[in-house]
PDB file of C-alpha atoms and ligand atoms in Angstrom:
ATOM      1  CA  MET A  14      15.117 -32.666  43.647  1.00 40.00           C
ATOM      2  CA  GLN A  15      16.709 -29.342  43.145  1.00 45.00           C
ATOM      3  CA  GLU A  16      20.186 -28.196  43.689  1.00 55.00           C
ATOM      4  CA  TYR A  17      21.186 -25.994  46.301  1.00 60.00           C
ATOM      5  CA  ARG A  18      21.880 -22.534  45.112  1.00 81.00           C
ATOM      6  CA  ASP A  19      24.463 -20.030  46.905  1.00 91.00           C
ATOM      7  CA  ILE A  20      23.278 -16.427  47.183  1.00 95.00           C
ATOM      8  CA  VAL A  21      26.130 -13.903  48.798  1.00 97.00           C
ATOM      9  CA  VAL A  22      25.720 -10.255  48.948  1.00 98.00           C
ATOM     10  CA  ILE A  23      28.114  -7.456  48.274  1.00 98.00           C
ATOM     11  CA  ALA A  24      27.907  -4.877  50.130  1.00 98.00           C
ATOM     12  CA  GLY A  25      29.387  -1.527  51.313  1.00 96.00           C
ATOM     13  CA  ILE A  26      28.577   2.171  51.299  1.00 97.00           C
ATOM     14  CA  PRO A  27      27.845   3.792  47.679  1.00 97.00           C
ATOM     15  CA  GLY A  28      30.659   4.574  46.126  1.00 97.00           C
ATOM     16  CA  VAL A  29      33.235   2.011  47.360  1.00 98.00           C
ATOM     17  CA  GLY A  30      33.242   0.867  44.542  1.00 98.00           C
ATOM     18  CA  LYS A  31      31.046  -2.409  44.692  1.00 98.00           C
ATOM     19  CA  THR A  32      29.294  -2.617  41.743  1.00 98.00           C
ATOM     20  CA  THR A  33      33.197  -1.746  39.347  1.00 98.00           C
ATOM     21  CA  VAL A  34      34.527  -5.181  41.615  1.00 98.00           C
ATOM     22  CA  VAL A  35      31.822  -7.128  41.056  1.00 97.00           C
ATOM     23  CA  GLU A  36      31.493  -6.744  37.437  1.00 96.00           C
ATOM     24  CA  GLU A  37      35.195  -7.600  37.223  1.00 96.00           C
ATOM     25  CA  ALA A  38      34.653 -10.134  39.355  1.00 95.00           C
ATOM     26  CA  VAL A  39      32.187 -11.780  37.388  1.00 93.00           C
ATOM     27  CA  LYS A  40      33.900 -12.250  34.460  1.00 91.00           C
ATOM     28  CA  LYS A  41      36.511 -15.108  36.451  1.00 84.00           C
ATOM     29  CA  LEU A  42      33.631 -16.605  38.114  1.00 84.00           C
ATOM     30  CA  LYS A  43      31.179 -17.429  35.657  1.00 81.00           C
ATOM     31  CA  THR A  44      29.396 -19.751  37.961  1.00 87.00           C
ATOM     32  CA  TYR A  45      27.609 -16.532  39.364  1.00 91.00           C
ATOM     33  CA  LYS A  46      24.963 -13.783  37.805  1.00 94.00           C
ATOM     34  CA  ILE A  47      25.361 -10.490  39.265  1.00 96.00           C
ATOM     35  CA  VAL A  48      22.172  -9.356  40.700  1.00 97.00           C
ATOM     36  CA  ASN A  49      21.619  -5.006  41.563  1.00 98.00           C
ATOM     37  CA  PHE A  50      19.215  -4.902  44.242  1.00 98.00           C
ATOM     38  CA  GLY A  51      18.843  -1.268  43.362  1.00 98.00           C
ATOM     39  CA  ASP A  52      17.844  -2.395  40.135  1.00 98.00           C
ATOM     40  CA  VAL A  53      15.406  -4.539  41.021  1.00 98.00           C
ATOM     41  CA  MET A  54      13.701  -1.879  43.102  1.00 98.00           C
ATOM     42  CA  PHE A  55      14.201   0.629  40.618  1.00 98.00           C
ATOM     43  CA  GLU A  56      12.166  -1.449  38.053  1.00 98.00           C
ATOM     44  CA  ILE A  57       9.478  -1.571  40.657  1.00 98.00           C
ATOM     45  CA  ALA A  58       9.520   2.279  41.643  1.00 98.00           C
ATOM     46  CA  LYS A  59       9.412   3.288  38.412  1.00 97.00           C
ATOM     47  CA  SER A  60       6.809   0.752  37.016  1.00 97.00           C
ATOM     48  CA  GLU A  61       4.652   2.505  39.841  1.00 97.00           C
ATOM     49  CA  GLY A  62       5.592   5.997  38.803  1.00 97.00           C
ATOM     50  CA  LEU A  63       7.036   6.457  42.487  1.00 97.00           C
ATOM     51  CA  VAL A  64       9.991   8.191  40.904  1.00 97.00           C
ATOM     52  CA  LYS A  65      12.474   8.948  37.958  1.00 95.00           C
ATOM     53  CA  HIS A  66      16.376   8.618  39.534  1.00 96.00           C
ATOM     54  CA  ARG A  67      17.501   5.562  41.329  1.00 96.00           C
ATOM     55  CA  ASP A  68      19.375   8.300  43.796  1.00 96.00           C
ATOM     56  CA  ASP A  69      15.872   9.684  44.221  1.00 96.00           C
ATOM     57  CA  MET A  70      14.297   6.096  45.989  1.00 98.00           C
ATOM     58  CA  ARG A  71      16.379   7.188  49.145  1.00 97.00           C
ATOM     59  CA  LYS A  72      14.589   9.683  49.699  1.00 97.00           C
ATOM     60  CA  LEU A  73      11.070   7.643  49.747  1.00 98.00           C
ATOM     61  CA  SER A  74       8.920   7.080  53.107  1.00 98.00           C
ATOM     62  CA  PRO A  75      10.925   4.983  54.719  1.00 98.00           C
ATOM     63  CA  GLU A  76       7.658   2.707  54.834  1.00 98.00           C
ATOM     64  CA  THR A  77       7.553   2.909  50.986  1.00 98.00           C
ATOM     65  CA  GLN A  78      10.947   2.066  50.844  1.00 98.00           C
ATOM     66  CA  LYS A  79      10.386  -1.591  52.790  1.00 98.00           C
ATOM     67  CA  LYS A  80       7.350  -2.125  50.835  1.00 98.00           C
ATOM     68  CA  ILE A  81       9.768  -2.212  47.594  1.00 98.00           C
ATOM     69  CA  GLN A  82      12.350  -3.812  49.082  1.00 98.00           C
ATOM     70  CA  ARG A  83      10.277  -6.449  50.113  1.00 98.00           C
ATOM     71  CA  HIS A  84       8.844  -6.746  46.344  1.00 98.00           C
ATOM     72  CA  ALA A  85      12.619  -6.812  45.261  1.00 98.00           C
ATOM     73  CA  ALA A  86      13.942  -9.192  47.769  1.00 97.00           C
ATOM     74  CA  LYS A  87      10.930 -11.947  46.901  1.00 96.00           C
ATOM     75  CA  LYS A  88      11.980 -11.554  43.009  1.00 96.00           C
ATOM     76  CA  ILE A  89      15.592 -12.249  43.570  1.00 95.00           C
ATOM     77  CA  ALA A  90      14.622 -15.107  45.223  1.00 93.00           C
ATOM     78  CA  GLY A  91      13.113 -16.302  42.615  1.00 91.00           C
ATOM     79  CA  MET A  92      16.002 -15.715  40.204  1.00 90.00           C
ATOM     80  CA  ALA A  93      18.451 -17.680  43.010  1.00 85.00           C
ATOM     81  CA  ALA A  94      16.698 -20.860  41.487  1.00 81.00           C
ATOM     82  CA  ASP A  95      18.484 -21.697  38.764  1.00 81.00           C
ATOM     83  CA  SER A  96      21.932 -19.548  39.175  1.00 87.00           C
ATOM     84  CA  ASN A  97      24.079 -18.485  42.178  1.00 92.00           C
ATOM     85  CA  ILE A  98      23.892 -14.947  42.689  1.00 95.00           C
ATOM     86  CA  ILE A  99      25.979 -11.909  43.499  1.00 97.00           C
ATOM     87  CA  VAL A 100      23.857  -9.389  45.188  1.00 98.00           C
ATOM     88  CA  ASP A 101      24.976  -5.715  45.103  1.00 98.00           C
ATOM     89  CA  THR A 102      23.265  -4.597  47.658  1.00 98.00           C
ATOM     90  CA  HIS A 103      23.675  -2.217  50.892  1.00 98.00           C
ATOM     91  CA  ILE A 104      23.858  -2.933  54.484  1.00 98.00           C
ATOM     92  CA  SER A 105      22.187   0.321  55.489  1.00 98.00           C
ATOM     93  CA  ILE A 106      20.533   3.236  53.829  1.00 98.00           C
ATOM     94  CA  LYS A 107      21.102   6.885  55.139  1.00 98.00           C
ATOM     95  CA  THR A 108      17.969   8.491  54.355  1.00 97.00           C
ATOM     96  CA  PRO A 109      16.761  11.943  55.596  1.00 97.00           C
ATOM     97  CA  LYS A 110      14.737   9.322  58.258  1.00 97.00           C
ATOM     98  CA  GLY A 111      17.897   7.729  59.218  1.00 98.00           C
ATOM     99  CA  TYR A 112      19.574   4.167  58.763  1.00 98.00           C
ATOM    100  CA  LEU A 113      17.287   1.890  57.066  1.00 98.00           C
ATOM    101  CA  PRO A 114      18.414  -1.422  56.942  1.00 98.00           C
ATOM    102  CA  GLY A 115      19.238  -2.770  53.889  1.00 98.00           C
ATOM    103  CA  LEU A 116      18.848  -6.423  54.684  1.00 98.00           C
ATOM    104  CA  PRO A 117      15.981  -6.645  57.786  1.00 98.00           C
ATOM    105  CA  LEU A 118      14.899 -10.014  58.478  1.00 97.00           C
ATOM    106  CA  TRP A 119      12.512 -10.620  56.159  1.00 96.00           C
ATOM    107  CA  VAL A 120      14.590  -9.727  53.140  1.00 98.00           C
ATOM    108  CA  LEU A 121      17.440 -11.948  55.164  1.00 98.00           C
ATOM    109  CA  GLU A 122      14.599 -14.543  54.917  1.00 97.00           C
ATOM    110  CA  GLU A 123      13.834 -14.284  51.626  1.00 96.00           C
ATOM    111  CA  LEU A 124      18.211 -14.275  50.269  1.00 96.00           C
ATOM    112  CA  GLU A 125      19.386 -16.587  53.076  1.00 96.00           C
ATOM    113  CA  PRO A 126      22.864 -15.667  52.077  1.00 97.00           C
ATOM    114  CA  THR A 127      25.657 -17.546  53.274  1.00 96.00           C
ATOM    115  CA  LYS A 128      28.445 -15.278  53.143  1.00 97.00           C
ATOM    116  CA  ILE A 129      28.647 -11.207  53.533  1.00 98.00           C
ATOM    117  CA  VAL A 130      31.223  -9.479  51.962  1.00 98.00           C
ATOM    118  CA  ILE A 131      31.640  -6.167  52.964  1.00 98.00           C
ATOM    119  CA  ILE A 132      33.730  -3.861  50.518  1.00 98.00           C
ATOM    120  CA  ASP A 133      35.282  -1.112  51.707  1.00 98.00           C
ATOM    121  CA  ALA A 134      38.115   1.647  51.435  1.00 98.00           C
ATOM    122  CA  THR A 135      39.088   4.839  53.613  1.00 98.00           C
ATOM    123  CA  ALA A 136      36.724   7.133  54.136  1.00 98.00           C
ATOM    124  CA  GLU A 137      38.938   9.991  52.041  1.00 98.00           C
ATOM    125  CA  GLU A 138      38.974   6.930  49.054  1.00 98.00           C
ATOM    126  CA  ILE A 139      34.820   7.343  49.407  1.00 98.00           C
ATOM    127  CA  PHE A 140      34.613  10.917  49.176  1.00 97.00           C
ATOM    128  CA  LEU A 141      36.841  11.381  46.187  1.00 97.00           C
ATOM    129  CA  ARG A 142      35.117   8.570  43.948  1.00 97.00           C
ATOM    130  CA  ARG A 143      31.769  10.177  45.110  1.00 96.00           C
ATOM    131  CA  LYS A 144      33.480  13.557  43.771  1.00 96.00           C
ATOM    132  CA  ARG A 145      34.584  12.104  40.658  1.00 96.00           C
ATOM    133  CA  ASP A 146      31.438  10.400  39.659  1.00 96.00           C
ATOM    134  CA  ASN A 147      29.083  12.123  37.899  1.00 94.00           C
ATOM    135  CA  THR A 148      27.144   9.420  36.359  1.00 95.00           C
ATOM    136  CA  ARG A 149      25.788   9.016  39.556  1.00 95.00           C
ATOM    137  CA  ARG A 150      23.552  12.013  42.475  1.00 93.00           C
ATOM    138  CA  ARG A 151      25.397  10.960  45.602  1.00 94.00           C
ATOM    139  CA  ASP A 152      25.179  12.863  48.513  1.00 90.00           C
ATOM    140  CA  ASP A 153      27.276  15.413  49.495  1.00 91.00           C
ATOM    141  CA  GLU A 154      28.757  14.032  53.101  1.00 96.00           C
ATOM    142  CA  SER A 155      31.391  14.506  55.330  1.00 97.00           C
ATOM    143  CA  LEU A 156      34.594  12.466  55.683  1.00 98.00           C
ATOM    144  CA  GLU A 157      32.925  12.161  59.297  1.00 98.00           C
ATOM    145  CA  SER A 158      29.707  11.044  58.270  1.00 98.00           C
ATOM    146  CA  ILE A 159      31.642   8.635  56.216  1.00 98.00           C
ATOM    147  CA  LYS A 160      33.203   6.887  58.773  1.00 98.00           C
ATOM    148  CA  PHE A 161      29.470   7.097  60.871  1.00 98.00           C
ATOM    149  CA  HIS A 162      28.063   5.023  57.891  1.00 98.00           C
ATOM    150  CA  GLN A 163      30.983   2.779  57.893  1.00 98.00           C
ATOM    151  CA  ARG A 164      31.385   1.711  61.382  1.00 98.00           C
ATOM    152  CA  TYR A 165      27.589   1.529  61.586  1.00 98.00           C
ATOM    153  CA  ASN A 166      27.401  -0.824  58.739  1.00 98.00           C
ATOM    154  CA  ILE A 167      30.123  -3.172  60.830  1.00 98.00           C
ATOM    155  CA  TYR A 168      27.519  -3.713  63.500  1.00 97.00           C
ATOM    156  CA  LEU A 169      24.921  -4.532  61.465  1.00 98.00           C
ATOM    157  CA  ALA A 170      26.821  -6.689  59.628  1.00 98.00           C
ATOM    158  CA  ALA A 171      27.394  -8.702  62.405  1.00 98.00           C
ATOM    159  CA  SER A 172      23.424  -8.569  63.546  1.00 98.00           C
ATOM    160  CA  TYR A 173      22.684 -10.240  60.080  1.00 98.00           C
ATOM    161  CA  SER A 174      25.959 -12.526  60.981  1.00 98.00           C
ATOM    162  CA  MET A 175      23.642 -13.819  63.861  1.00 98.00           C
ATOM    163  CA  VAL A 176      20.445 -13.746  62.514  1.00 97.00           C
ATOM    164  CA  SER A 177      21.455 -15.522  59.327  1.00 97.00           C
ATOM    165  CA  GLY A 178      24.576 -17.369  60.042  1.00 97.00           C
ATOM    166  CA  ALA A 179      26.230 -15.589  57.097  1.00 97.00           C
ATOM    167  CA  THR A 180      29.783 -14.932  57.552  1.00 97.00           C
ATOM    168  CA  VAL A 181      31.121 -11.517  56.550  1.00 98.00           C
ATOM    169  CA  SER A 182      34.335 -10.231  55.204  1.00 97.00           C
ATOM    170  CA  ILE A 183      35.550  -7.540  54.333  1.00 98.00           C
ATOM    171  CA  VAL A 184      37.792  -6.407  51.212  1.00 98.00           C
ATOM    172  CA  TYR A 185      39.610  -3.417  50.192  1.00 98.00           C
ATOM    173  CA  ASN A 186      39.221  -1.597  47.677  1.00 98.00           C
ATOM    174  CA  LYS A 187      41.920   0.605  47.702  1.00 98.00           C
ATOM    175  CA  GLU A 188      42.557   3.286  45.246  1.00 98.00           C
ATOM    176  CA  GLY A 189      44.241   2.340  41.985  1.00 98.00           C
ATOM    177  CA  LYS A 190      43.950  -1.411  43.097  1.00 98.00           C
ATOM    178  CA  ILE A 191      40.861  -2.694  41.593  1.00 98.00           C
ATOM    179  CA  LEU A 192      41.749  -6.291  40.590  1.00 97.00           C
ATOM    180  CA  GLU A 193      43.916  -6.762  43.539  1.00 98.00           C
ATOM    181  CA  ALA A 194      39.913  -6.395  45.819  1.00 98.00           C
ATOM    182  CA  VAL A 195      38.746  -8.437  42.864  1.00 97.00           C
ATOM    183  CA  LYS A 196      41.290 -11.030  43.409  1.00 97.00           C
ATOM    184  CA  GLU A 197      40.475 -11.505  47.047  1.00 97.00           C
ATOM    185  CA  LEU A 198      37.268 -11.147  46.427  1.00 97.00           C
ATOM    186  CA  THR A 199      36.923 -14.225  43.774  1.00 95.00           C
ATOM    187  CA  SER A 200      38.868 -16.055  46.808  1.00 94.00           C
ATOM    188  CA  ILE A 201      36.249 -15.560  48.928  1.00 94.00           C
ATOM    189  CA  LEU A 202      33.824 -16.732  46.629  1.00 92.00           C
ATOM    190  CA  GLU A 203      35.346 -19.397  45.676  1.00 88.00           C
ATOM    191  CA  GLN A 204      36.006 -21.686  49.318  1.00 82.00           C
ATOM    192  CA  ASP A 205      32.791 -23.571  49.629  1.00 75.00           C
TER     193      ASP A 205
HETATM  194  P1  ATP B 316      26.601   2.524  44.544  1.00 54.96           P
HETATM  195  O1  ATP B 316      26.646   2.208  46.229  1.00 54.96           O
HETATM  196  O2  ATP B 316      26.254   4.110  44.741  1.00 54.96           O
HETATM  197  O3  ATP B 316      26.026   1.992  43.202  1.00 54.96           O
HETATM  198  P2  ATP B 316      29.216   1.779  44.020  1.00 54.96           P
HETATM  199  O4  ATP B 316      29.575   1.108  45.428  1.00 54.96           O
HETATM  200  O5  ATP B 316      28.816   0.863  43.218  1.00 54.96           O
HETATM  201  O6  ATP B 316      28.347   2.986  44.316  1.00 54.96           O
HETATM  202  P3  ATP B 316      30.786   1.887  42.390  1.00 54.96           P
HETATM  203  O7  ATP B 316      30.044   2.835  41.217  1.00 54.96           O
HETATM  204  O8  ATP B 316      31.666   0.123  41.507  1.00 54.96           O
HETATM  205  O9  ATP B 316      30.559   2.344  43.351  1.00 54.96           O
HETATM  206  O10 ATP B 316      32.327   3.544  41.582  1.00 54.96           O
HETATM  207  C1  ATP B 316      32.316   4.587  41.947  1.00 54.96           C
HETATM  208  C2  ATP B 316      32.841   5.470  41.163  1.00 54.96           C
HETATM  209  O11 ATP B 316      34.328   4.914  41.763  1.00 54.96           O
HETATM  210  C3  ATP B 316      33.140   4.719  39.878  1.00 54.96           C
HETATM  211  O12 ATP B 316      33.852   6.227  38.994  1.00 54.96           O
HETATM  212  C4  ATP B 316      34.477   3.658  39.777  1.00 54.96           C
HETATM  213  O13 ATP B 316      35.127   3.902  38.487  1.00 54.96           O
HETATM  214  C5  ATP B 316      35.916   3.955  41.244  1.00 54.96           C
HETATM  215  N1  ATP B 316      36.305   3.243  41.327  1.00 54.96           N
HETATM  216  C6  ATP B 316      36.242   2.085  42.039  1.00 54.96           C
HETATM  217  N2  ATP B 316      36.856   1.518  42.406  1.00 54.96           N
HETATM  218  C7  ATP B 316      37.867   2.280  42.374  1.00 54.96           C
HETATM  219  C8  ATP B 316      39.082   1.788  42.707  1.00 54.96           C
HETATM  220  N3  ATP B 316      39.801   1.189  43.425  1.00 54.96           N
HETATM  221  N4  ATP B 316      39.839   3.459  42.161  1.00 54.96           N
HETATM  222  C9  ATP B 316      39.521   4.262  41.862  1.00 54.96           C
HETATM  223  N5  ATP B 316      38.626   4.450  41.561  1.00 54.96           N
HETATM  224  C10 ATP B 316      37.647   3.701  41.618  1.00 54.96           C
HETATM  225  P1  AMP B 317      22.898   1.393  43.972  1.00 54.96           P
HETATM  226  O1  AMP B 317      23.151   1.326  42.952  1.00 54.96           O
HETATM  227  O2  AMP B 317      23.369  -0.097  45.103  1.00 54.96           O
HETATM  228  O3  AMP B 317      23.464   2.945  45.054  1.00 54.96           O
HETATM  229  O4  AMP B 317      21.159   0.881  44.488  1.00 54.96           O
HETATM  230  C1  AMP B 317      20.282   1.903  44.230  1.00 54.96           C
HETATM  231  C2  AMP B 317      19.315   2.337  45.597  1.00 54.96           C
HETATM  232  O5  AMP B 317      18.734   1.102  45.414  1.00 54.96           O
HETATM  233  C3  AMP B 317      19.995   2.662  46.459  1.00 54.96           C
HETATM  234  O6  AMP B 317      20.569   4.310  46.649  1.00 54.96           O
HETATM  235  C4  AMP B 317      19.029   2.585  47.871  1.00 54.96           C
HETATM  236  O7  AMP B 317      17.993   3.615  47.618  1.00 54.96           O
HETATM  237  C5  AMP B 317      18.049   0.942  46.981  1.00 54.96           C
HETATM  238  N1  AMP B 317      18.891  -0.015  47.763  1.00 54.96           N
HETATM  239  C6  AMP B 317      20.051  -1.090  47.154  1.00 54.96           C
HETATM  240  N2  AMP B 317      19.846  -1.842  48.099  1.00 54.96           N
HETATM  241  C7  AMP B 317      18.687  -2.124  48.736  1.00 54.96           C
HETATM  242  C8  AMP B 317      18.306  -2.414  50.106  1.00 54.96           C
HETATM  243  N3  AMP B 317      19.160  -3.711  50.507  1.00 54.96           N
HETATM  244  N4  AMP B 317      17.541  -2.401  50.641  1.00 54.96           N
HETATM  245  C9  AMP B 317      17.098  -0.834  50.409  1.00 54.96           C
HETATM  246  N5  AMP B 317      16.983  -0.119  49.411  1.00 54.96           N
HETATM  247  C10 AMP B 317      18.378  -0.679  48.626  1.00 54.96           C
HETATM  248 MG1   MG B 318      26.670   0.188  42.269  1.00 54.96          MG
END
């Protein structure tokens, strides 16, 4: 019989530091493999000639994004056959047409996550991290808009928890304190 494998979702708004914290955490948590949902979507979108840059995907039509999202979710669920997986992704994606759910029902049904961990920081910290990081083309957003997105994500995470049974936790990634966030995340992931 196949052993049960665990899928944990790590989410948070762009530039909060998810990828940085998660990559550091798996150095300690050797039993988990990271899958970046955006990487999987980008591979699909590139192969279909839809975008050249990962930060252009959220500008595609919502229908196209959802099609790629569904495809990516199936691929990621397949990867969980032989490993515990941390999925680095988003609770919602701010698109020109409105907030797109990162984990709509069909994604939750594919992934069946046991835990959803939101990485958070103050809006001011997030604003400055986006400004300093020129490896990405993140949206220029006001502090008010960042705060709204943070609040919206908490509500949406509660609804994901309702339908999937996943627990929801928040880890604060304070300025210059990546290792503290890593410690908190690893302790959540080490709990059965
Ligand atoms: P996205 O959703 O766009 O992929 P992300 O949440 O994965 O964003 P990262 O790429 O990990 O964000 O981090 C964004 C920037 O913030 C990077 O330049 C990173 O070095 C920096 N950063 C991350 N955590 C901290 C921290 N605790 N203090 C200061 N800078 C940080
Ligand atoms: P990231 O590097 O995490 O910002 O991911 C790159 C891009 O992938 C995001 O800006 C979104 O356009 C897309 N993406 C990531 N996760 C999801 C998801 N769960 N649903 C829809 N789009 C996603
Ligand atoms: Mg990232």
